[in-house]
mmCIF file of C-alpha atoms in Angstrom:
data_model
loop_
_atom_site.group_PDB
_atom_site.id
_atom_site.type_symbol
_atom_site.label_atom_id
_atom_site.label_comp_id
_atom_site.label_asym_id
_atom_site.label_seq_id
_atom_site.Cartn_x
_atom_site.Cartn_y
_atom_site.Cartn_z
ATOM 1 C CA MET A 1 -0.019 0.159 -0.503
ATOM 2 C CA ALA A 2 2.979 2.027 0.988
ATOM 3 C CA SER A 3 4.625 1.353 -2.108
ATOM 4 C CA LEU A 4 1.096 2.331 -4.170
ATOM 5 C CA TYR A 5 0.702 5.394 -2.208
ATOM 6 C CA GLY A 6 4.265 7.280 -3.182
ATOM 7 C CA PHE A 7 3.555 6.117 -6.874
ATOM 8 C CA VAL A 8 0.862 7.915 -6.956
ATOM 9 C CA GLN A 9 2.033 11.106 -4.747
ATOM 10 C CA ARG A 10 5.606 10.872 -7.499
ATOM 11 C CA LEU A 11 3.318 11.142 -10.875
ATOM 12 C CA TYR A 12 1.084 14.082 -9.318
ATOM 13 C CA LEU A 13 3.989 15.951 -8.135
ATOM 14 C CA VAL A 14 4.834 15.212 -12.045
ATOM 15 C CA PHE A 15 2.103 16.706 -12.917
ATOM 16 C CA ASN A 16 1.051 19.891 -10.178
ATOM 17 C CA PRO A 17 4.804 20.471 -9.615
ATOM 18 C CA PRO A 18 4.677 22.932 -6.484
ATOM 19 C CA ALA A 19 5.607 26.650 -7.324
ATOM 20 C CA PRO A 20 9.166 27.658 -6.348
ATOM 21 C CA LYS A 21 8.714 29.644 -3.096
ATOM 22 C CA ALA A 22 11.948 32.229 -3.618
ATOM 23 C CA PRO A 23 11.635 32.650 -7.854
ATOM 24 C CA SER A 24 13.779 34.554 -8.825
ATOM 25 C CA GLU A 25 13.422 38.315 -10.402
ATOM 26 C CA SER A 26 15.293 37.366 -13.524
ATOM 27 C CA PRO A 27 15.163 33.977 -15.177
ATOM 28 C CA LEU A 28 16.367 32.112 -17.395
ATOM 29 C CA ARG A 29 14.696 32.586 -20.350
ATOM 30 C CA PHE A 30 13.822 29.544 -22.684
ATOM 31 C CA GLY A 31 11.942 29.135 -26.097
ATOM 32 C CA ILE A 32 10.930 25.684 -27.908
ATOM 33 C CA LEU A 33 12.006 24.713 -31.543
ATOM 34 C CA GLY A 34 8.178 22.917 -32.328
ATOM 35 C CA ALA A 35 5.083 22.271 -30.674
ATOM 36 C CA ALA A 36 6.110 18.249 -29.892
ATOM 37 C CA ASN A 37 4.829 15.975 -27.941
ATOM 38 C CA ILE A 38 8.423 15.661 -25.344
ATOM 39 C CA ALA A 39 8.418 19.352 -24.302
ATOM 40 C CA PRO A 40 6.022 20.039 -22.014
ATOM 41 C CA ILE A 41 7.297 16.555 -20.151
ATOM 42 C CA ALA A 42 11.282 17.218 -20.976
ATOM 43 C CA LEU A 43 10.688 21.057 -20.243
ATOM 44 C CA VAL A 44 7.325 22.777 -19.584
ATOM 45 C CA LEU A 45 6.508 20.514 -16.089
ATOM 46 C CA PRO A 46 9.543 20.844 -15.231
ATOM 47 C CA VAL A 47 10.348 24.925 -15.106
ATOM 48 C CA LYS A 48 7.409 25.391 -13.262
ATOM 49 C CA SER A 49 9.143 24.114 -10.025
ATOM 50 C CA HIS A 50 12.924 25.941 -11.233
ATOM 51 C CA PRO A 51 13.441 29.681 -9.094
ATOM 52 C CA ASP A 52 14.999 30.265 -11.642
ATOM 53 C CA ALA A 53 13.834 29.678 -15.002
ATOM 54 C CA VAL A 54 10.284 30.818 -17.249
ATOM 55 C CA VAL A 55 8.991 29.269 -20.572
ATOM 56 C CA LYS A 56 8.509 32.324 -22.868
ATOM 57 C CA ALA A 57 7.703 30.906 -26.399
ATOM 58 C CA VAL A 58 7.579 28.153 -29.196
ATOM 59 C CA ALA A 59 7.979 28.350 -32.381
ATOM 60 C CA ALA A 60 5.514 26.189 -34.524
ATOM 61 C CA ARG A 61 5.335 26.148 -38.708
ATOM 62 C CA ASP A 62 1.608 25.626 -38.031
ATOM 63 C CA GLN A 63 0.497 28.677 -36.408
ATOM 64 C CA LYS A 64 -2.760 27.679 -34.659
ATOM 65 C CA ARG A 65 -0.208 24.581 -32.875
ATOM 66 C CA ALA A 66 1.857 27.503 -31.722
ATOM 67 C CA ASP A 67 -1.425 28.981 -30.283
ATOM 68 C CA ALA A 68 -2.778 25.585 -29.421
ATOM 69 C CA PHE A 69 0.640 24.515 -27.109
ATOM 70 C CA ALA A 70 0.746 27.948 -25.843
ATOM 71 C CA LYS A 71 -2.228 28.731 -24.354
ATOM 72 C CA LYS A 72 -2.936 24.711 -22.454
ATOM 73 C CA HIS A 73 1.290 25.705 -21.490
ATOM 74 C CA GLU A 74 1.290 28.971 -20.444
ATOM 75 C CA ILE A 75 3.997 30.490 -22.288
ATOM 76 C CA PRO A 76 3.375 34.807 -23.183
ATOM 77 C CA LYS A 77 4.278 33.584 -26.257
ATOM 78 C CA ALA A 78 4.152 32.278 -30.093
ATOM 79 C CA TYR A 79 5.134 32.308 -32.964
ATOM 80 C CA GLY A 80 4.022 30.767 -35.821
ATOM 81 C CA GLY A 81 4.176 30.350 -40.030
ATOM 82 C CA PRO A 82 6.727 30.458 -42.347
ATOM 83 C CA GLY A 83 10.237 32.041 -40.006
ATOM 84 C CA ALA A 84 8.513 31.160 -36.308
ATOM 85 C CA TYR A 85 11.647 28.764 -35.511
ATOM 86 C CA GLN A 86 13.829 32.540 -36.844
ATOM 87 C CA LYS A 87 11.920 35.325 -35.212
ATOM 88 C CA LEU A 88 12.194 32.574 -31.602
ATOM 89 C CA LEU A 89 15.689 32.935 -31.725
ATOM 90 C CA ASP A 90 15.805 36.447 -33.065
ATOM 91 C CA ASP A 91 13.848 37.231 -29.978
ATOM 92 C CA PRO A 92 15.799 39.404 -27.668
ATOM 93 C CA GLU A 93 13.863 38.167 -25.182
ATOM 94 C CA ILE A 94 15.421 34.620 -24.790
ATOM 95 C CA ASP A 95 17.854 32.872 -23.065
ATOM 96 C CA VAL A 96 17.933 29.473 -23.937
ATOM 97 C CA VAL A 97 16.534 27.405 -27.028
ATOM 98 C CA TYR A 98 15.535 23.823 -26.249
ATOM 99 C CA ASN A 99 15.068 22.381 -29.419
ATOM 100 C CA PRO A 100 13.017 19.434 -29.564
ATOM 101 C CA LEU A 101 13.257 19.156 -33.609
ATOM 102 C CA PRO A 102 13.232 15.768 -35.397
ATOM 103 C CA ASN A 103 16.783 14.592 -35.539
ATOM 104 C CA GLY A 104 17.489 15.484 -39.263
ATOM 105 C CA LEU A 105 17.447 19.270 -37.462
ATOM 106 C CA HIS A 106 19.131 19.161 -34.312
ATOM 107 C CA TYR A 107 21.813 20.957 -36.327
ATOM 108 C CA GLU A 108 20.387 23.653 -38.802
ATOM 109 C CA TRP A 109 18.633 25.341 -35.822
ATOM 110 C CA THR A 110 21.250 24.392 -33.446
ATOM 111 C CA MET A 111 23.801 26.153 -35.537
ATOM 112 C CA LYS A 112 21.081 28.122 -36.105
ATOM 113 C CA ALA A 113 20.538 29.100 -32.220
ATOM 114 C CA LEU A 114 24.562 29.780 -30.986
ATOM 115 C CA ALA A 115 24.572 32.115 -33.760
ATOM 116 C CA ALA A 116 21.767 34.065 -32.322
ATOM 117 C CA GLY A 117 23.577 34.084 -29.300
ATOM 118 C CA LYS A 118 21.057 31.363 -27.260
ATOM 119 C CA HIS A 119 22.724 28.507 -25.276
ATOM 120 C CA VAL A 120 21.218 25.338 -26.445
ATOM 121 C CA LEU A 121 19.734 22.366 -25.094
ATOM 122 C CA VAL A 122 19.090 19.613 -27.612
ATOM 123 C CA GLU A 123 17.458 17.004 -27.680
ATOM 124 C CA LYS A 124 19.259 13.020 -27.833
ATOM 125 C CA PRO A 125 21.063 11.938 -30.160
ATOM 126 C CA SER A 126 22.849 15.909 -31.222
ATOM 127 C CA ALA A 127 22.840 15.122 -34.995
ATOM 128 C CA ASP A 128 22.362 13.041 -37.518
ATOM 129 C CA THR A 129 26.449 12.166 -37.576
ATOM 130 C CA ALA A 130 29.870 12.434 -35.178
ATOM 131 C CA GLU A 131 30.974 15.830 -38.143
ATOM 132 C CA GLU A 132 27.878 17.226 -37.239
ATOM 133 C CA THR A 133 28.319 16.908 -33.373
ATOM 134 C CA ARG A 134 30.968 17.610 -33.880
ATOM 135 C CA ARG A 135 30.597 21.181 -35.498
ATOM 136 C CA MET A 136 28.120 22.031 -32.920
ATOM 137 C CA PHE A 137 30.225 21.406 -29.726
ATOM 138 C CA ALA A 138 32.930 23.870 -31.392
ATOM 139 C CA PHE A 139 30.750 26.446 -32.846
ATOM 140 C CA ALA A 140 29.733 26.292 -28.914
ATOM 141 C CA GLN A 141 32.843 26.808 -27.447
ATOM 142 C CA GLU A 142 33.697 29.250 -30.167
ATOM 143 C CA LYS A 143 30.739 31.274 -29.480
ATOM 144 C CA ARG A 144 31.080 31.013 -24.713
ATOM 145 C CA LEU A 145 27.384 29.325 -25.495
ATOM 146 C CA THR A 146 26.607 26.259 -23.751
ATOM 147 C CA LEU A 147 25.101 23.456 -25.420
ATOM 148 C CA MET A 148 24.059 20.100 -23.854
ATOM 149 C CA GLU A 149 22.633 16.608 -25.410
ATOM 150 C CA ALA A 150 19.902 15.871 -23.117
ATOM 151 C CA PHE A 151 21.008 12.606 -22.525
ATOM 152 C CA HIS A 152 18.012 12.281 -19.423
ATOM 153 C CA TYR A 153 18.701 8.939 -17.393
ATOM 154 C CA ARG A 154 22.081 9.949 -16.898
ATOM 155 C CA PHE A 155 20.962 12.798 -13.856
ATOM 156 C CA HIS A 156 18.715 10.511 -11.691
ATOM 157 C CA PRO A 157 19.679 8.893 -8.600
ATOM 158 C CA ALA A 158 18.926 5.354 -9.891
ATOM 159 C CA THR A 159 21.800 5.508 -12.501
ATOM 160 C CA GLY A 160 24.517 7.448 -10.620
ATOM 161 C CA ARG A 161 23.665 4.960 -8.311
ATOM 162 C CA VAL A 162 24.039 1.957 -10.860
ATOM 163 C CA LYS A 163 27.153 2.557 -11.809
ATOM 164 C CA GLU A 164 28.424 3.430 -7.428
ATOM 165 C CA ILE A 165 28.244 0.046 -7.055
ATOM 166 C CA VAL A 166 29.154 -0.687 -11.010
ATOM 167 C CA ASP A 167 32.668 1.573 -9.083
ATOM 168 C CA SER A 168 32.313 0.188 -6.492
ATOM 169 C CA GLY A 169 33.962 -3.201 -6.820
ATOM 170 C CA GLU A 170 31.555 -5.029 -5.647
ATOM 171 C CA LEU A 171 30.784 -6.945 -9.088
ATOM 172 C CA GLY A 172 34.396 -7.850 -9.178
ATOM 173 C CA THR A 173 35.854 -6.987 -12.886
ATOM 174 C CA PRO A 174 32.611 -6.623 -15.174
ATOM 175 C CA THR A 175 32.611 -8.212 -18.094
ATOM 176 C CA LYS A 176 29.472 -7.787 -20.019
ATOM 177 C CA ILE A 177 27.042 -5.062 -20.436
ATOM 178 C CA GLU A 178 23.460 -5.413 -22.230
ATOM 179 C CA VAL A 179 21.455 -3.079 -22.357
ATOM 180 C CA THR A 180 18.187 -3.575 -24.296
ATOM 181 C CA LEU A 181 15.128 -0.919 -25.088
ATOM 182 C CA GLY A 182 12.157 -2.245 -27.005
ATOM 183 C CA ILE A 183 8.527 -0.566 -27.025
ATOM 184 C CA PRO A 184 5.413 -2.588 -28.356
ATOM 185 C CA SER A 185 4.580 -2.884 -32.301
ATOM 186 C CA GLY A 186 2.133 -0.427 -32.774
ATOM 187 C CA PHE A 187 3.652 2.649 -30.487
ATOM 188 C CA ILE A 188 5.191 4.169 -33.598
ATOM 189 C CA LYS A 189 3.575 4.561 -36.693
ATOM 190 C CA ASP A 190 4.706 4.427 -40.206
ATOM 191 C CA THR A 191 3.829 7.615 -40.674
ATOM 192 C CA ASP A 192 6.169 9.118 -37.398
ATOM 193 C CA CYS A 193 8.868 10.949 -38.469
ATOM 194 C CA ARG A 194 11.402 8.548 -37.236
ATOM 195 C CA MET A 195 10.282 6.766 -39.119
ATOM 196 C CA GLU A 196 12.296 9.021 -42.004
ATOM 197 C CA TYR A 197 15.571 8.121 -43.563
ATOM 198 C CA GLY A 198 16.367 12.007 -44.685
ATOM 199 C CA LEU A 199 15.240 13.239 -40.885
ATOM 200 C CA GLY A 200 17.615 10.696 -39.159
ATOM 201 C CA GLY A 201 15.316 7.851 -37.905
ATOM 202 C CA GLY A 202 15.810 4.919 -37.065
ATOM 203 C CA ALA A 203 15.514 2.237 -33.929
ATOM 204 C CA MET A 204 19.799 2.847 -32.849
ATOM 205 C CA MET A 205 19.200 6.699 -33.214
ATOM 206 C CA ASP A 206 15.747 6.648 -31.338
ATOM 207 C CA LEU A 207 16.562 5.347 -28.342
ATOM 208 C CA GLY A 208 19.850 2.662 -29.359
ATOM 209 C CA CYS A 209 21.278 5.890 -28.559
ATOM 210 C CA TYR A 210 20.163 6.046 -25.495
ATOM 211 C CA ALA A 211 22.715 2.080 -25.220
ATOM 212 C CA VAL A 212 25.215 3.800 -26.490
ATOM 213 C CA SER A 213 25.068 5.816 -23.961
ATOM 214 C CA MET A 214 25.019 3.855 -20.902
ATOM 215 C CA SER A 215 27.363 1.674 -21.971
ATOM 216 C CA ARG A 216 29.909 3.647 -21.987
ATOM 217 C CA TYR A 217 28.676 5.335 -18.709
ATOM 218 C CA LEU A 218 28.683 2.260 -17.117
ATOM 219 C CA ALA A 219 31.818 1.065 -18.571
ATOM 220 C CA GLY A 220 34.070 4.229 -17.777
ATOM 221 C CA ALA A 221 35.888 4.126 -21.643
ATOM 222 C CA ASP A 222 34.872 4.001 -25.337
ATOM 223 C CA PRO A 223 34.970 0.707 -27.618
ATOM 224 C CA THR A 224 37.297 -0.211 -29.556
ATOM 225 C CA LYS A 225 35.261 -1.844 -31.694
ATOM 226 C CA VAL A 226 31.986 -2.971 -33.289
ATOM 227 C CA ILE A 227 32.126 -6.474 -32.914
ATOM 228 C CA SER A 228 28.738 -6.745 -34.549
ATOM 229 C CA ALA A 229 25.817 -5.767 -35.635
ATOM 230 C CA LYS A 230 22.717 -6.690 -37.366
ATOM 231 C CA ALA A 231 19.074 -4.252 -38.459
ATOM 232 C CA ASP A 232 15.634 -5.348 -39.193
ATOM 233 C CA ILE A 233 15.062 -2.981 -41.864
ATOM 234 C CA HIS A 234 10.951 -1.858 -42.334
ATOM 235 C CA PRO A 235 10.005 -3.276 -46.931
ATOM 236 C CA LYS A 236 8.860 0.247 -47.180
ATOM 237 C CA TYR A 237 11.532 2.166 -46.300
ATOM 238 C CA PRO A 238 15.297 -0.439 -47.321
ATOM 239 C CA GLN A 239 16.715 2.298 -45.222
ATOM 240 C CA VAL A 240 15.241 3.020 -41.261
ATOM 241 C CA ASP A 241 15.999 0.370 -39.213
ATOM 242 C CA ILE A 242 13.695 -1.270 -36.882
ATOM 243 C CA ALA A 243 15.649 -2.621 -34.789
ATOM 244 C CA THR A 244 19.105 -2.525 -34.241
ATOM 245 C CA THR A 245 21.449 -5.611 -31.878
ATOM 246 C CA ALA A 246 25.137 -4.613 -31.484
ATOM 247 C CA THR A 247 28.144 -5.457 -29.766
ATOM 248 C CA LEU A 248 30.777 -3.216 -28.809
ATOM 249 C CA ALA A 249 34.877 -3.993 -27.300
ATOM 250 C CA PHE A 250 36.143 -2.412 -24.472
ATOM 251 C CA SER A 251 39.577 -2.522 -22.920
ATOM 252 C CA GLY A 252 40.792 -0.926 -19.979
ATOM 253 C CA SER A 253 37.927 0.452 -18.174
ATOM 254 C CA ARG A 254 37.220 0.179 -14.606
ATOM 255 C CA GLY A 255 37.092 -3.254 -12.505
ATOM 256 C CA SER A 256 38.378 -4.124 -9.146
ATOM 257 C CA THR A 257 41.388 -5.992 -10.384
ATOM 258 C CA GLY A 258 42.463 -4.266 -13.387
ATOM 259 C CA PRO A 259 41.521 -3.436 -16.681
ATOM 260 C CA ALA A 260 38.585 -5.602 -18.104
ATOM 261 C CA GLU A 261 40.258 -6.821 -21.295
ATOM 262 C CA GLY A 262 37.055 -8.360 -22.088
ATOM 263 C CA LEU A 263 34.667 -7.594 -21.530
ATOM 264 C CA THR A 264 31.241 -6.740 -23.923
ATOM 265 C CA ALA A 265 28.573 -4.422 -24.716
ATOM 266 C CA THR A 266 25.395 -5.978 -26.130
ATOM 267 C CA LEU A 267 23.353 -3.112 -27.517
ATOM 268 C CA ASN A 268 18.945 -4.060 -28.113
ATOM 269 C CA ALA A 269 16.431 -0.794 -29.939
ATOM 270 C CA HIS A 270 13.321 -2.616 -30.958
ATOM 271 C CA PHE A 271 10.438 0.256 -31.818
ATOM 272 C CA ARG A 272 8.304 -3.047 -32.501
ATOM 273 C CA LEU A 273 8.703 -5.934 -30.086
ATOM 274 C CA PRO A 274 6.330 -8.623 -31.609
ATOM 275 C CA ALA A 275 3.131 -9.585 -29.778
ATOM 276 C CA ARG A 276 3.212 -13.220 -27.790
ATOM 277 C CA TRP A 277 1.661 -15.401 -29.137
ATOM 278 C CA GLY A 278 0.570 -13.226 -32.533
ATOM 279 C CA PHE A 279 -1.688 -11.246 -30.494
ATOM 280 C CA LEU A 280 -0.607 -10.626 -26.940
ATOM 281 C CA PRO A 281 1.482 -7.371 -27.252
ATOM 282 C CA GLN A 282 4.511 -7.207 -25.123
ATOM 283 C CA LEU A 283 5.494 -5.084 -21.892
ATOM 284 C CA PRO A 284 8.705 -2.540 -23.399
ATOM 285 C CA LYS A 285 12.020 -3.790 -22.495
ATOM 286 C CA MET A 286 13.713 -0.758 -20.553
ATOM 287 C CA PHE A 287 17.171 -2.550 -18.451
ATOM 288 C CA VAL A 288 20.266 -2.669 -18.535
ATOM 289 C CA ARG A 289 22.255 -4.771 -16.882
ATOM 290 C CA VAL A 290 26.325 -5.970 -15.898
ATOM 291 C CA SER A 291 27.648 -8.320 -15.629
ATOM 292 C CA GLY A 292 31.688 -8.779 -13.508
ATOM 293 C CA THR A 293 32.860 -11.900 -12.438
ATOM 294 C CA ARG A 294 31.583 -11.436 -8.843
ATOM 295 C CA GLY A 295 28.062 -10.386 -9.265
ATOM 296 C CA THR A 296 25.197 -8.478 -11.127
ATOM 297 C CA VAL A 297 24.162 -4.715 -10.666
ATOM 298 C CA GLU A 298 20.102 -4.704 -12.904
ATOM 299 C CA LEU A 299 18.711 -1.511 -13.419
ATOM 300 C CA TYR A 300 15.090 -1.526 -15.342
ATOM 301 C CA ASN A 301 13.530 1.210 -16.625
ATOM 302 C CA PHE A 302 16.451 3.504 -16.480
ATOM 303 C CA PRO A 303 15.393 5.656 -18.605
ATOM 304 C CA GLY A 304 12.862 6.490 -16.731
ATOM 305 C CA PRO A 305 12.775 6.148 -13.146
ATOM 306 C CA TRP A 306 10.916 7.875 -11.647
ATOM 307 C CA ILE A 307 8.172 6.738 -12.387
ATOM 308 C CA TYR A 308 8.848 3.249 -11.332
ATOM 309 C CA HIS A 309 12.500 1.028 -10.984
ATOM 310 C CA TYR A 310 14.330 -1.098 -9.536
ATOM 311 C CA ILE A 311 18.122 -2.295 -9.072
ATOM 312 C CA SER A 312 18.764 -6.073 -8.451
ATOM 313 C CA VAL A 313 21.937 -6.905 -7.124
ATOM 314 C CA GLU A 314 24.064 -10.018 -6.952
ATOM 315 C CA SER A 315 27.477 -10.302 -5.550
ATOM 316 C CA SER A 316 29.537 -12.308 -3.576
ATOM 317 C CA GLU A 317 32.903 -11.484 -1.402
ATOM 318 C CA GLN A 318 34.601 -14.239 -3.764
ATOM 319 C CA GLU A 319 34.860 -15.348 -7.589
ATOM 320 C CA GLY A 320 32.727 -18.320 -7.112
ATOM 321 C CA GLY A 321 31.197 -17.932 -3.498
ATOM 322 C CA PRO A 322 27.692 -17.471 -2.624
ATOM 323 C CA LEU A 323 25.481 -15.062 -4.037
ATOM 324 C CA ARG A 324 23.581 -12.582 -1.986
ATOM 325 C CA LYS A 325 20.769 -10.708 -3.410
ATOM 326 C CA ARG A 326 18.957 -7.354 -2.539
ATOM 327 C CA THR A 327 17.264 -4.847 -4.793
ATOM 328 C CA GLU A 328 17.594 -1.233 -4.154
ATOM 329 C CA LYS A 329 15.515 1.834 -5.648
ATOM 330 C CA ARG A 330 16.516 5.468 -5.613
ATOM 331 C CA TYR A 331 13.957 7.537 -6.272
ATOM 332 C CA GLY A 332 15.284 12.017 -5.017
ATOM 333 C CA ASN A 333 14.050 14.448 -4.986
ATOM 334 C CA LEU A 334 9.970 13.839 -5.190
ATOM 335 C CA GLY A 335 8.377 14.930 -7.367
ATOM 336 C CA TRP A 336 12.206 15.201 -9.750
ATOM 337 C CA THR A 337 11.955 13.072 -12.562
ATOM 338 C CA THR A 338 14.999 12.787 -15.101
ATOM 339 C CA TYR A 339 14.280 15.669 -17.526
ATOM 340 C CA ARG A 340 14.012 18.023 -13.727
ATOM 341 C CA TYR A 341 16.717 16.726 -12.239
ATOM 342 C CA GLN A 342 18.526 17.434 -15.587
ATOM 343 C CA LEU A 343 17.858 21.525 -16.074
ATOM 344 C CA GLU A 344 19.029 21.650 -12.210
ATOM 345 C CA ALA A 345 22.556 21.163 -13.458
ATOM 346 C CA PHE A 346 22.426 22.822 -16.531
ATOM 347 C CA ILE A 347 20.809 26.257 -14.801
ATOM 348 C CA ASP A 348 23.895 25.202 -12.755
ATOM 349 C CA LYS A 349 25.889 25.780 -15.431
ATOM 350 C CA LEU A 350 24.174 28.049 -17.137
ATOM 351 C CA ARG A 351 24.683 30.558 -13.717
ATOM 352 C CA GLY A 352 27.703 28.910 -12.815
ATOM 353 C CA ARG A 353 27.934 27.027 -10.465
ATOM 354 C CA ASN A 354 29.190 23.006 -10.719
ATOM 355 C CA PRO A 355 26.548 21.072 -11.043
ATOM 356 C CA GLU A 356 26.278 17.345 -9.416
ATOM 357 C CA HIS A 357 26.803 15.849 -12.865
ATOM 358 C CA TRP A 358 27.811 16.862 -15.767
ATOM 359 C CA TYR A 359 29.261 15.369 -19.451
ATOM 360 C CA ASP A 360 30.980 17.420 -22.051
ATOM 361 C CA GLY A 361 30.707 18.058 -25.931
ATOM 362 C CA GLN A 362 33.185 14.934 -25.776
ATOM 363 C CA ASP A 363 31.050 12.888 -24.675
ATOM 364 C CA SER A 364 28.092 13.411 -26.822
ATOM 365 C CA ILE A 365 30.264 12.994 -30.460
ATOM 366 C CA ALA A 366 32.334 10.253 -29.315
ATOM 367 C CA ASN A 367 28.376 8.657 -28.715
ATOM 368 C CA MET A 368 27.616 9.917 -32.578
ATOM 369 C CA GLN A 369 30.848 8.688 -33.547
ATOM 370 C CA TRP A 370 29.943 4.518 -32.585
ATOM 371 C CA ILE A 371 26.308 4.963 -33.342
ATOM 372 C CA ASP A 372 27.954 5.424 -36.353
ATOM 373 C CA ALA A 373 29.998 2.802 -36.078
ATOM 374 C CA ILE A 374 26.921 1.314 -36.160
ATOM 375 C CA TYR A 375 25.198 2.476 -38.687
ATOM 376 C CA THR A 376 28.364 1.601 -40.453
ATOM 377 C CA GLU A 377 28.292 -1.904 -39.419
ATOM 378 C CA THR A 378 25.340 -3.192 -40.635
ATOM 379 C CA GLY A 379 25.178 -2.204 -44.502
ATOM 380 C CA LEU A 380 23.207 0.648 -44.076
ATOM 381 C CA GLY A 381 25.496 3.156 -43.146
ATOM 382 C CA PRO A 382 25.615 6.164 -40.983
ATOM 383 C CA ARG A 383 21.370 9.187 -41.791
ATOM 384 C CA PRO A 384 22.063 11.318 -44.763
ATOM 385 C CA ALA A 385 23.978 14.772 -43.003
ATOM 386 C CA SER A 386 22.143 18.187 -42.978
ATOM 387 C CA MET A 387 22.135 19.722 -46.346
ATOM 388 C CA ALA A 388 20.679 22.542 -44.596
ATOM 389 C CA GLU A 389 23.464 26.260 -45.235
ATOM 390 C CA VAL A 390 23.761 27.209 -41.266
ATOM 391 C CA PRO A 391 26.728 29.414 -39.823
ATOM 392 C CA GLN A 392 30.173 27.839 -39.230
ATOM 393 C CA PRO A 393 32.992 27.243 -36.142
ATOM 394 C CA THR A 394 36.169 29.398 -37.641
ATOM 395 C CA ALA A 395 39.073 26.342 -36.562
ATOM 396 C CA THR A 396 36.398 23.902 -38.763
#
């Protein structure tokens, strides 16, 4: 009963966040590019409980949609129609731009936002290619602006706890990481932008970017090679992966007894998990598991641990010894989602404070490099680079 009450209480506070007790007189003013479905949970709601942030404007290519979004979420300004995105960027009252546009538009509108002097929080994956990501962060550095890729899961206490367990040596030397993200068939329609090759579509881009990021984070290192990668494709869209499975090799990652030279990571990303027995929908698959020479740890629902999660640990004091089992949970601040933790860190960075957790542009560049490498191994190749004319950093 207590756990059910906690679940209801958490969700209530997520969607009804309390106003800050001492709001800033000059908060950071956010503008949203596109009236995306992710925007309310990723930014609009988290901002409501932060004392130093406010959403000032939204832009959409359709004025009615922009107006409806602004009215629903009590946003003062709504830019719509042709040129709406640029109008938001030109608004002197906007300090920070949130870019949740389709993958293929991340590069263009992040570069234009940086050119307009705005800090940027861009949704994952950062761009369609590693080279685009490199240029984005180089331009941000040149303009002395903050750019962050929104891997929100990284900021939650549950993720931090798993990292702590892996690094503590309790599991011995890590030997295998498995990250699986799959959603049942029916959620991603054929008309979804995630099915468009030209917009950076594909399961490895949308779900797999989490898997690549998580494996690198827990390994404490970058891979050394793609051992194998296989993609399932859609008959209508032969360049878009419905599912991709990849195995990466690591070396030199941290372990209690030295480098984990044999460490591998198996990544599974699936847009359309088939129904069981042809008619019974599967539940989403969302977990990461790390196995070591003395035990394992698994985090269930690492993308959304604020809804529900568990951390299952099995370990022994010595290799081959009896396993001790336990389950942990780390919800952290009541009503805080992964996105609220992310916003806290992002604003701390913008205000010159030291965030509790942070990752730099090189982390995002490396993540896209390995996504590119996985796509190359599947034979589909990296997603197409943007053809938009955008400002460029001086040193390219």
